[in-house]
DNA sequence: ATGCCGGTTACTAACCGA
């Protein structure tokens, strides 16, 4: 099962054609898109992906310009209800598919991330024995996923470990590994796109890697690919 | 640790995003 997350950057605009080509050519079976917008770009992307038989789950928002998270999964997938704080309604969407629960997430800027972390770490009932939380966390570990210690909510990200979540990329590449999924205009790198798995997910992960070419080709984030056995 | 930058938009000023 091949899963990918990619931040579209402001909905993707006319880049969505190339983005759809990329996702389909690489045979993504489950797709989590962050900064998805319910506008004409979002509609084009939705048409391209659902034409292959995938169904769409999208986090709710009032405004079409709101950057939200969308999840595309096989037709057998079923929606899983989530109930975050109102201000995070557009930041999480979940489904059950092929015996696992997938939650797509798009965390806010700076300290505003805290409420969604609280929901994940304290209030969200176990969705399943095997849960994959994947998307743009906008944070990571100080001095490891970034050069310094500027990340907000790094402690809450780390606390996911106590909740049984394993950082699949770090598990595959080592405790001291460094790679960046986004780069600032000052050329500082940050690893902020993550896949966190519980239960049998870590042991079933046969590949977990970033594709940095997406930053060169059509967005400002690297894609994160996860293959589950 | 944002927004001086840069991208997007029921566009050309307002918004958003490390």
XYZ file of C-alpha atoms (C1' of nucleotides) in Angstrom:
247
model
C 0.000 0.000 0.000
C 1.627 3.186 -1.230
C 0.787 6.352 0.668
C 1.957 9.902 -0.011
C 1.550 13.328 1.523
C 2.289 16.578 -0.283
C 1.716 20.227 0.601
C 0.236 21.890 -2.510
C 1.250 25.467 -1.589
C -1.806 27.741 -1.600
C -4.013 25.128 -3.234
C -1.707 24.382 -6.144
C -3.099 26.898 -8.698
C -2.298 25.767 -12.286
C 0.445 23.491 -10.942
C -2.246 20.944 -10.031
C -2.049 19.360 -13.505
C 1.596 18.454 -13.006
C 0.917 17.486 -9.390
C -1.852 15.062 -10.455
C 0.464 13.562 -13.099
C 3.167 13.100 -10.488
C 0.887 11.389 -7.949
C -0.635 9.022 -10.514
C 2.605 8.203 -12.347
C 4.122 7.205 -9.009
C 1.120 4.975 -8.287
C -0.046 6.573 -5.070
C -2.923 4.573 -3.566
C -3.645 6.855 -0.613
C -3.004 10.586 -1.011
C -3.010 13.232 1.725
C -2.893 16.760 0.318
C -2.246 19.696 2.645
C -3.032 23.306 1.715
C -5.812 21.845 -0.425
C -8.417 24.438 -1.451
C -12.023 23.849 -2.483
C -11.655 26.047 -5.595
C -11.189 25.349 -9.325
C -7.689 23.941 -8.714
C -9.071 21.638 -6.036
C -11.864 20.568 -8.388
C -9.406 19.774 -11.178
C -7.247 17.754 -8.823
C -10.313 15.966 -7.438
C -11.535 15.084 -10.947
C -8.160 13.688 -11.973
C -7.749 11.560 -8.839
C -11.325 10.297 -8.525
C -11.303 9.329 -12.236
C -8.859 6.567 -11.258
C -11.391 5.144 -8.775
C -10.171 6.921 -5.650
C -12.748 8.569 -3.415
C -12.232 11.879 -1.666
C -12.562 12.835 1.984
C -12.053 16.526 2.700
C -11.941 18.439 5.975
C -14.774 20.974 6.303
C -14.390 24.769 6.086
C -16.713 27.720 5.429
C -14.404 29.521 3.028
C -13.211 28.144 -0.328
C -9.921 30.027 0.178
C -9.179 28.161 3.400
C -6.158 25.872 3.170
C -7.372 22.487 4.371
C -6.478 18.806 4.207
C -7.906 16.332 1.697
C -7.539 12.558 1.667
C -7.948 10.328 -1.391
C -8.348 6.597 -0.801
C -9.655 3.453 -2.548
C -13.425 3.042 -2.938
C -13.487 0.499 -0.091
C -12.440 3.203 2.418
C -14.931 4.436 5.019
C -14.913 7.845 6.694
C -13.927 7.951 10.374
C -15.494 10.766 12.400
C -13.195 13.267 14.082
C -14.202 16.161 16.342
C -11.345 18.616 16.840
C -11.845 22.162 18.157
C -13.831 24.309 15.730
C -10.734 26.273 14.699
C -9.069 22.998 13.621
C -12.036 21.563 11.699
C -10.246 22.070 8.362
C -7.001 20.554 9.642
C -7.844 16.852 10.088
C -9.694 14.190 8.095
C -9.690 10.415 8.632
C -10.750 7.152 7.043
C -10.425 3.410 7.586
C -8.990 1.478 4.661
C -7.353 -1.934 4.202
C -7.444 -2.570 7.957
C -5.741 0.645 9.040
C -6.923 4.097 10.092
C -5.400 7.008 8.187
C -5.617 10.543 9.564
C -4.482 13.334 7.273
C -3.357 16.423 9.188
C -2.353 19.989 8.404
C -1.100 21.807 11.496
C -1.300 25.568 11.979
C 1.551 28.057 12.370
C 3.527 28.592 15.580
C 1.687 28.105 18.902
C -1.651 27.684 17.128
C -0.638 24.052 16.546
C -1.244 23.261 20.225
C -5.006 22.650 20.024
C -4.717 19.984 17.316
C -1.897 18.278 19.227
C -4.104 18.317 22.337
C -6.871 16.708 20.340
C -4.551 14.014 18.941
C -2.728 13.309 22.200
C -5.536 13.689 24.736
C -9.044 13.689 23.305
C -9.049 11.547 20.175
C -10.341 8.056 21.040
C -8.268 5.275 19.470
C -9.427 5.183 15.846
C -8.040 1.705 15.339
C -5.253 -0.605 16.530
C -3.176 0.600 13.609
C -3.244 4.350 13.013
C -1.203 6.392 10.562
C -1.214 10.140 11.169
C 0.371 11.756 8.134
C 0.719 15.259 6.759
C 2.251 18.667 7.398
C 2.940 19.031 11.142
C 4.762 22.370 10.765
C 7.076 21.217 13.554
C 9.606 18.550 14.496
C 12.461 17.968 16.927
C 14.766 20.834 17.919
C 18.359 20.619 16.614
C 17.498 17.524 14.586
C 14.600 18.331 12.283
C 15.842 21.939 12.128
C 19.255 23.607 12.638
C 18.217 25.440 15.830
C 15.334 25.312 18.295
C 12.690 27.534 16.721
C 9.874 24.989 16.347
C 6.726 25.620 18.370
C 5.055 22.583 19.968
C 8.148 20.396 19.516
C 7.354 18.946 22.968
C 3.862 17.924 21.861
C 5.280 16.366 18.697
C 7.751 14.398 20.811
C 4.953 13.353 23.198
C 3.275 11.445 20.369
C 5.913 8.808 21.118
C 4.365 8.294 24.563
C 1.026 7.776 22.838
C 2.505 4.882 20.868
C 3.347 6.755 17.679
C 6.587 5.989 15.874
C 8.121 8.505 13.450
C 8.342 6.197 10.435
C 11.009 8.197 8.586
C 13.254 8.461 11.644
C 12.736 4.782 12.443
C 13.865 3.881 8.915
C 16.795 6.291 8.681
C 18.195 6.492 12.219
C 18.021 8.591 15.375
C 20.526 11.136 14.106
C 19.352 11.326 10.502
C 18.811 14.751 8.955
C 16.797 15.607 5.909
C 14.517 18.538 5.192
C 11.066 18.714 3.653
C 10.886 22.504 3.467
C 13.495 25.233 3.138
C 13.267 28.867 4.198
C 14.217 31.750 1.946
C 17.404 31.996 4.038
C 18.135 28.404 2.985
C 17.555 26.866 6.404
C 16.038 23.390 6.215
C 13.163 22.039 8.314
C 11.691 18.522 8.407
C 8.024 19.302 9.075
C 6.142 16.718 7.000
C 5.789 13.504 8.959
C 4.223 10.025 9.047
C 3.527 8.737 12.568
C 2.321 5.146 12.976
C 1.006 2.972 15.831
C 0.417 -0.768 16.253
C 1.756 -2.891 13.427
C 2.350 0.086 11.103
C 6.038 0.638 11.982
C 6.936 -3.019 11.412
C 4.928 -3.087 8.178
C 6.718 -0.038 6.757
C 8.969 -1.243 3.958
C 9.852 2.203 2.606
C 9.638 5.767 3.921
C 11.390 8.559 2.063
C 11.150 12.164 0.901
C 11.102 13.149 -2.747
C 12.772 16.556 -2.808
C 12.243 17.037 -6.546
C 8.680 18.213 -5.854
C 10.177 21.404 -4.358
C 12.007 22.079 -7.589
C 9.103 21.088 -9.837
C 5.802 22.341 -8.426
C 5.549 23.182 -4.724
C 7.626 24.311 -1.733
C 7.488 21.029 0.223
C 9.052 17.638 -0.438
C 6.627 14.739 -0.889
C 6.724 12.061 1.819
C 6.146 8.520 0.530
C 5.328 5.540 2.780
C 4.962 1.947 1.575
C 3.192 -0.499 3.907
C 3.454 -4.259 3.494
C 10.497 33.443 14.915
C 7.904 36.050 11.445
C 6.391 37.997 6.901
C 11.227 42.859 4.938
C 9.400 37.642 0.598
C 6.589 35.378 -2.634
C 2.373 32.971 -4.271
C -2.692 33.036 -5.072
C -6.991 35.010 -5.950
C -14.845 34.703 -7.889
C -7.414 38.945 -8.987
C -4.182 44.271 -9.149
C -5.062 44.588 -2.626
C -5.719 41.417 0.778
C -4.633 37.061 2.490
C -1.580 33.569 3.829
C 2.303 30.692 4.625
C 7.367 28.628 8.756
